[in-house]
PDB file of C-alpha atoms in Angstrom:
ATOM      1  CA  UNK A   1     -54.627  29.330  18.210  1.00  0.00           C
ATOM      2  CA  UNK A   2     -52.282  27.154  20.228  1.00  0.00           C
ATOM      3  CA  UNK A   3     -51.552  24.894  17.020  1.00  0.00           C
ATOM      4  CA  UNK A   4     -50.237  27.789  14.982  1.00  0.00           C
ATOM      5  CA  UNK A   5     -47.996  28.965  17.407  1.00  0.00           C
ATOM      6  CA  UNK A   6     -46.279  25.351  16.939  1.00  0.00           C
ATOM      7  CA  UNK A   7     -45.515  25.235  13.269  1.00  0.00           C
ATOM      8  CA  UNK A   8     -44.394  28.693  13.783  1.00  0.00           C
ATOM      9  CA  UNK A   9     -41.366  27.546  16.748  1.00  0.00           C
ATOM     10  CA  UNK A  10     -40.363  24.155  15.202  1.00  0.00           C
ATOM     11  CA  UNK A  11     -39.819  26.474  11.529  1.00  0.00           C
ATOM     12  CA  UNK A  12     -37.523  28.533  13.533  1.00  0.00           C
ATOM     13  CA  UNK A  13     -35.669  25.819  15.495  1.00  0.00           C
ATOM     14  CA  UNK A  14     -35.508  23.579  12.131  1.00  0.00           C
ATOM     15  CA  UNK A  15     -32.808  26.078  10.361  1.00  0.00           C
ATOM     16  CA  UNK A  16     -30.840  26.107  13.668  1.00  0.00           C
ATOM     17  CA  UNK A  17     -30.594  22.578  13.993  1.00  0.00           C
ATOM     18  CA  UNK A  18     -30.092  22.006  10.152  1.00  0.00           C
ATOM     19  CA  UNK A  19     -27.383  24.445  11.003  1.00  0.00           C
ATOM     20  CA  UNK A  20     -25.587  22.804  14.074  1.00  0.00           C
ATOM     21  CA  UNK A  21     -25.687  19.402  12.113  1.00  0.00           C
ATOM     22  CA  UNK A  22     -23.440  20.607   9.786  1.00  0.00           C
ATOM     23  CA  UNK A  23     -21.241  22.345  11.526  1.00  0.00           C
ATOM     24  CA  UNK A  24     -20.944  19.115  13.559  1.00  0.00           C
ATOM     25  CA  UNK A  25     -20.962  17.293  10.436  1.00  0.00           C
ATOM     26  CA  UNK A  26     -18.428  19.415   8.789  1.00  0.00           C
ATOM     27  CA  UNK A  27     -15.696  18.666  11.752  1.00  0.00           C
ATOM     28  CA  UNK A  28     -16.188  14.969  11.257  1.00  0.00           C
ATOM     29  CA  UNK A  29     -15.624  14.798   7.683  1.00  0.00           C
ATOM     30  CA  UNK A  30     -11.401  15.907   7.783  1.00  0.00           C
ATOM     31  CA  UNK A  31     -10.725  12.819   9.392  1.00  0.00           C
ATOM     32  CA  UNK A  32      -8.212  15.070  12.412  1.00  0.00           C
ATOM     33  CA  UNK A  33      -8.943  17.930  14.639  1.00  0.00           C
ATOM     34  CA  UNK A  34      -9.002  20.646  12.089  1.00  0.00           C
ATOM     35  CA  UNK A  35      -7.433  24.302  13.466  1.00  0.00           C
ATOM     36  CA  UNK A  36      -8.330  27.743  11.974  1.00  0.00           C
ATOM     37  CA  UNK A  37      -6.902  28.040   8.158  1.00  0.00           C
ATOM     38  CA  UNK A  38      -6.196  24.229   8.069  1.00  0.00           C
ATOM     39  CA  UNK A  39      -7.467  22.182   5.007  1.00  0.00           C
ATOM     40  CA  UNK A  40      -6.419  18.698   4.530  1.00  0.00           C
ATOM     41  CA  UNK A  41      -4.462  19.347   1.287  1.00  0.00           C
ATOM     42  CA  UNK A  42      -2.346  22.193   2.924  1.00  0.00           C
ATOM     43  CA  UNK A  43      -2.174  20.734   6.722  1.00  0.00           C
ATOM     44  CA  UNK A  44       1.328  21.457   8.155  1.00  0.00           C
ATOM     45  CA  UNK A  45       2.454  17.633   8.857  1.00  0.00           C
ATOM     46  CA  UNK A  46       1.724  16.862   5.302  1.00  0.00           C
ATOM     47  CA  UNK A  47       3.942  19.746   3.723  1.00  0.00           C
ATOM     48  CA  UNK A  48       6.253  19.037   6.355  1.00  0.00           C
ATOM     49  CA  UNK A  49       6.807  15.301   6.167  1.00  0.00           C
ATOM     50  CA  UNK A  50      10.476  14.179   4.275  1.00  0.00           C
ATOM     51  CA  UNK A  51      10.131  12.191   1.455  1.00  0.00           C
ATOM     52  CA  UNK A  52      10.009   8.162   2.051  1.00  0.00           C
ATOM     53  CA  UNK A  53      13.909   6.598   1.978  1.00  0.00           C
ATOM     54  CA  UNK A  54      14.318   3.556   0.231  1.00  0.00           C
ATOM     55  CA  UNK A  55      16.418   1.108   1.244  1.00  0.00           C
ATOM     56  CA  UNK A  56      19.149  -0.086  -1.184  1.00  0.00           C
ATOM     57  CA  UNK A  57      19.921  -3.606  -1.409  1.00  0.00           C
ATOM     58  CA  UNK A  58      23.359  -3.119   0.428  1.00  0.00           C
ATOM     59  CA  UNK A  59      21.922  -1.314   3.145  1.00  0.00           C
ATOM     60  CA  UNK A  60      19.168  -4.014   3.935  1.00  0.00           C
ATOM     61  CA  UNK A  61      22.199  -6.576   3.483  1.00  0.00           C
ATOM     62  CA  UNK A  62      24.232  -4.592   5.855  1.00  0.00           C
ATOM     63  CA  UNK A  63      21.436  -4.270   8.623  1.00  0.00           C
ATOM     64  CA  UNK A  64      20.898  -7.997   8.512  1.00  0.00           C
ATOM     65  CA  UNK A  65      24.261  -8.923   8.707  1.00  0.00           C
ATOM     66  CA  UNK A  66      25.261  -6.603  11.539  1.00  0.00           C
ATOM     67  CA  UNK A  67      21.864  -7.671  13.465  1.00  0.00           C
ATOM     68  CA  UNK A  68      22.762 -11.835  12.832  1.00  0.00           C
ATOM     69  CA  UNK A  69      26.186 -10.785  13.539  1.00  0.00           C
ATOM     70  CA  UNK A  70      25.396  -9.536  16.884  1.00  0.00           C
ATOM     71  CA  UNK A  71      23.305 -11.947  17.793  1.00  0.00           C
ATOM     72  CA  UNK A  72      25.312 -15.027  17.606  1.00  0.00           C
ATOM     73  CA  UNK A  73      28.133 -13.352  19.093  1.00  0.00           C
ATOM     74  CA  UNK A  74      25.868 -11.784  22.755  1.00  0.00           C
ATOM     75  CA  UNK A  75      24.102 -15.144  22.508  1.00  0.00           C
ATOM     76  CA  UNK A  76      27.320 -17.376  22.520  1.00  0.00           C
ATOM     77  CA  UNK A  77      25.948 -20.361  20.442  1.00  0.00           C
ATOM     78  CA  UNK A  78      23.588 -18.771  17.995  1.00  0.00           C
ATOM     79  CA  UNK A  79      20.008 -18.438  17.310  1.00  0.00           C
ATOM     80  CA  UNK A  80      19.457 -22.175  16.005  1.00  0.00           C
ATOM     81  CA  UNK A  81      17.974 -20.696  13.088  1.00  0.00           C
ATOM     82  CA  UNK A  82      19.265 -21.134   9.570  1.00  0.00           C
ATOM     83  CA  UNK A  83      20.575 -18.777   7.617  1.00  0.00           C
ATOM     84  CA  UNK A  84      17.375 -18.692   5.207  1.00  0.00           C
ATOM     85  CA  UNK A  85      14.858 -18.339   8.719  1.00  0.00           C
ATOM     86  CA  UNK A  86      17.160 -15.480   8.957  1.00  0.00           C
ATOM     87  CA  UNK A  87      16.118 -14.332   6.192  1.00  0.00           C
ATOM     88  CA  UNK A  88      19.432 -14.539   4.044  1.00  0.00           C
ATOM     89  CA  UNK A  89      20.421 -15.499   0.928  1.00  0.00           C
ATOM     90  CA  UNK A  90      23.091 -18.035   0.515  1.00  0.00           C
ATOM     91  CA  UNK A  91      26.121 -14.904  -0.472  1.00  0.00           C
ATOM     92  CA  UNK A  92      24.612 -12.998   2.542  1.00  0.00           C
ATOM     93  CA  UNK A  93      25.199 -16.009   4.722  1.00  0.00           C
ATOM     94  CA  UNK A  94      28.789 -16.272   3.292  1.00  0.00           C
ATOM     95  CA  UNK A  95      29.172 -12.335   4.454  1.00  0.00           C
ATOM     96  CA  UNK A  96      27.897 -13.179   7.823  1.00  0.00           C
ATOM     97  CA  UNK A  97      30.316 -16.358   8.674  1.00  0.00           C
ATOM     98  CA  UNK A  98      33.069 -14.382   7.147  1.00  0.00           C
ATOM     99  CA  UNK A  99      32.495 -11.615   9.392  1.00  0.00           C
ATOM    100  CA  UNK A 100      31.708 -13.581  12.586  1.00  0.00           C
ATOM    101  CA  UNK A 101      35.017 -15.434  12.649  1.00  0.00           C
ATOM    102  CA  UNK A 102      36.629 -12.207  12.549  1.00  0.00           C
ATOM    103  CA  UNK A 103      34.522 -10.431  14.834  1.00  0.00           C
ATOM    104  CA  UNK A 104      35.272 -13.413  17.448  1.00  0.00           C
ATOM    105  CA  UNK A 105      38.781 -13.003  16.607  1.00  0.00           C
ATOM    106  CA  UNK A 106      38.581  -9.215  17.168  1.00  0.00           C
ATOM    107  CA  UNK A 107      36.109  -9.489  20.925  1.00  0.00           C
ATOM    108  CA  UNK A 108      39.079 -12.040  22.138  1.00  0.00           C
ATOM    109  CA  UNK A 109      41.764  -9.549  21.198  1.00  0.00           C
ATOM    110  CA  UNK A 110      40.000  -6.394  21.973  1.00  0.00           C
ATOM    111  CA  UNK A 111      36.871  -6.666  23.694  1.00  0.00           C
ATOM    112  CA  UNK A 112      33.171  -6.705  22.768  1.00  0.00           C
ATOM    113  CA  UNK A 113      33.057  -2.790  21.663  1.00  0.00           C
ATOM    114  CA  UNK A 114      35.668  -3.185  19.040  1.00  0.00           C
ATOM    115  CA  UNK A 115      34.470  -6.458  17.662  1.00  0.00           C
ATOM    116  CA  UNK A 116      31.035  -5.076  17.072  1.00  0.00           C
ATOM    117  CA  UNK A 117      32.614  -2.060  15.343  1.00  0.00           C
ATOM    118  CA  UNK A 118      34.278  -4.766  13.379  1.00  0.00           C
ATOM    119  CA  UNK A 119      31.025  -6.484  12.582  1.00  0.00           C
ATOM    120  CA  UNK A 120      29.601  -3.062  10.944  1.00  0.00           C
ATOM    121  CA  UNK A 121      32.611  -2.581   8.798  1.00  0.00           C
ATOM    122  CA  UNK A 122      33.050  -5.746   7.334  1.00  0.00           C
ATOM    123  CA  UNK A 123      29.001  -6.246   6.979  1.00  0.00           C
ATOM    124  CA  UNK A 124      29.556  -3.049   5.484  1.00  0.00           C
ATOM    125  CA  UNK A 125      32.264  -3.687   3.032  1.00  0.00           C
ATOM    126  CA  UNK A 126      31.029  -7.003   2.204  1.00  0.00           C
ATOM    127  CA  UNK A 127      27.472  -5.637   1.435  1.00  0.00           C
ATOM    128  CA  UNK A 128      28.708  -2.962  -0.647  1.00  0.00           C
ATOM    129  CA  UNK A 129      31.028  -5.621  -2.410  1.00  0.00           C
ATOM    130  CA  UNK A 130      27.946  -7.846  -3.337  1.00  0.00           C
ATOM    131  CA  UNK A 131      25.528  -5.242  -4.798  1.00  0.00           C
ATOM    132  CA  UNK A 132      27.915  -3.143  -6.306  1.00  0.00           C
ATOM    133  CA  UNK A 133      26.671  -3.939  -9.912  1.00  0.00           C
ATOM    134  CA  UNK A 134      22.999  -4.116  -8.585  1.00  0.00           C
ATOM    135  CA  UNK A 135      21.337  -7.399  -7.096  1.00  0.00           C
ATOM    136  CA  UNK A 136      23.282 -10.795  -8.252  1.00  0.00           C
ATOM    137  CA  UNK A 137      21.384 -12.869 -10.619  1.00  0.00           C
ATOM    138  CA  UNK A 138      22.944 -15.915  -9.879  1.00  0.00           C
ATOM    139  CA  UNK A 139      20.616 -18.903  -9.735  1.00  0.00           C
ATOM    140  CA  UNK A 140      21.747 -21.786  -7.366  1.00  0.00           C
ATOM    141  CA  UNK A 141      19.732 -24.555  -9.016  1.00  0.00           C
ATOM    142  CA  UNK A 142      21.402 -23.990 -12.650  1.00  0.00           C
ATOM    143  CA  UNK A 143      23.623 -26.658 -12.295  1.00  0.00           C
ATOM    144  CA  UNK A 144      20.778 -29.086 -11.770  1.00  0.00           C
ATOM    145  CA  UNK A 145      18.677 -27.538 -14.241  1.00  0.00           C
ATOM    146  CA  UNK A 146      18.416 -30.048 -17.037  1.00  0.00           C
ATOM    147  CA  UNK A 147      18.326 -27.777 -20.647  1.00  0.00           C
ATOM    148  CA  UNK A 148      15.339 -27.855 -22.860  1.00  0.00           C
ATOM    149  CA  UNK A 149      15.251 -28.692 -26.460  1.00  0.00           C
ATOM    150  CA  UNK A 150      14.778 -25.828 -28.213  1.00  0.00           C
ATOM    151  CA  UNK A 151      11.627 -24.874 -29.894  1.00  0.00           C
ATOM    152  CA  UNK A 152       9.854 -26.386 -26.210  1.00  0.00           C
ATOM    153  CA  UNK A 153       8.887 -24.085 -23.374  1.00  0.00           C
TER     154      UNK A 153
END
């Protein structure tokens, strides 16, 4: 009689356990510690969240500028890098020597505060100047190019 009381126990206890491994199942599977009412296509942070920024050309030109800018200036005698390991193009680098001969000009004259504001309005300006018709298109190897005949690729 002892071996039908068995089957009898482990039938009850088999829902309950099917039962608690979902459950615990069902908290794993969101991927974040769910809250009453929360699914993971309405969860606050997502309706929330402000839609991605991207940068313009003029405003990634302007960063780098003002960052180079600053740097060779609180450094005293540059980085040693190039203005390519910088991450510059060659018009870029124009902007930045422009602007660091004034903004040394301007730190001599009027200290370090008003040369860097000088550094973010002539990165500024000069950025905006650049990519005002969209990104340049100039190539700085067509002078060396050498044309092909026509009809040849």
């Amino acid at each position: 009689m002892r071996t039908r009381a068995r089957p009898r126990v482990r039938i009850r206890f088999a829902p309950l356990c099917a039962l608690a491994l979902a459950a615990a199942l069902a908290g794993c599977s969101t991927g974040h510690d769910a809250t009453p009412g929360d699914t993971p296509s309405r969860s606050p942070s997502a309706l929330d969240s402000p839609s991605p920024h991207t940068t313009s050309p003029a405003e990634l030109c302007t960063h780098l500028i003002t960052y180079w800018a600053k740097q060779e200036l609180d450094e005293g005698q540059g980085s040693g890098l190039d203005y390519q390991e910088k991450g510059l193009s060659d018009g870029q680098n124009e902007i930045l020597l422009t602007t660091l001969a004034a903004a040394r000009k301007e730190r001599a004259a009027h200290g370090a505060a008003a040369g860097d504001r000088l550094i973010e309005q002539q990165a500024q300006r000069g950025c905006a100047e650049r990519y005002r018709n969209g990104t340049p298109t100039t190539d700085p190897w067509a002078q060396t190019k050498q044309p092909t005949p026509s009809g040849s690729s």
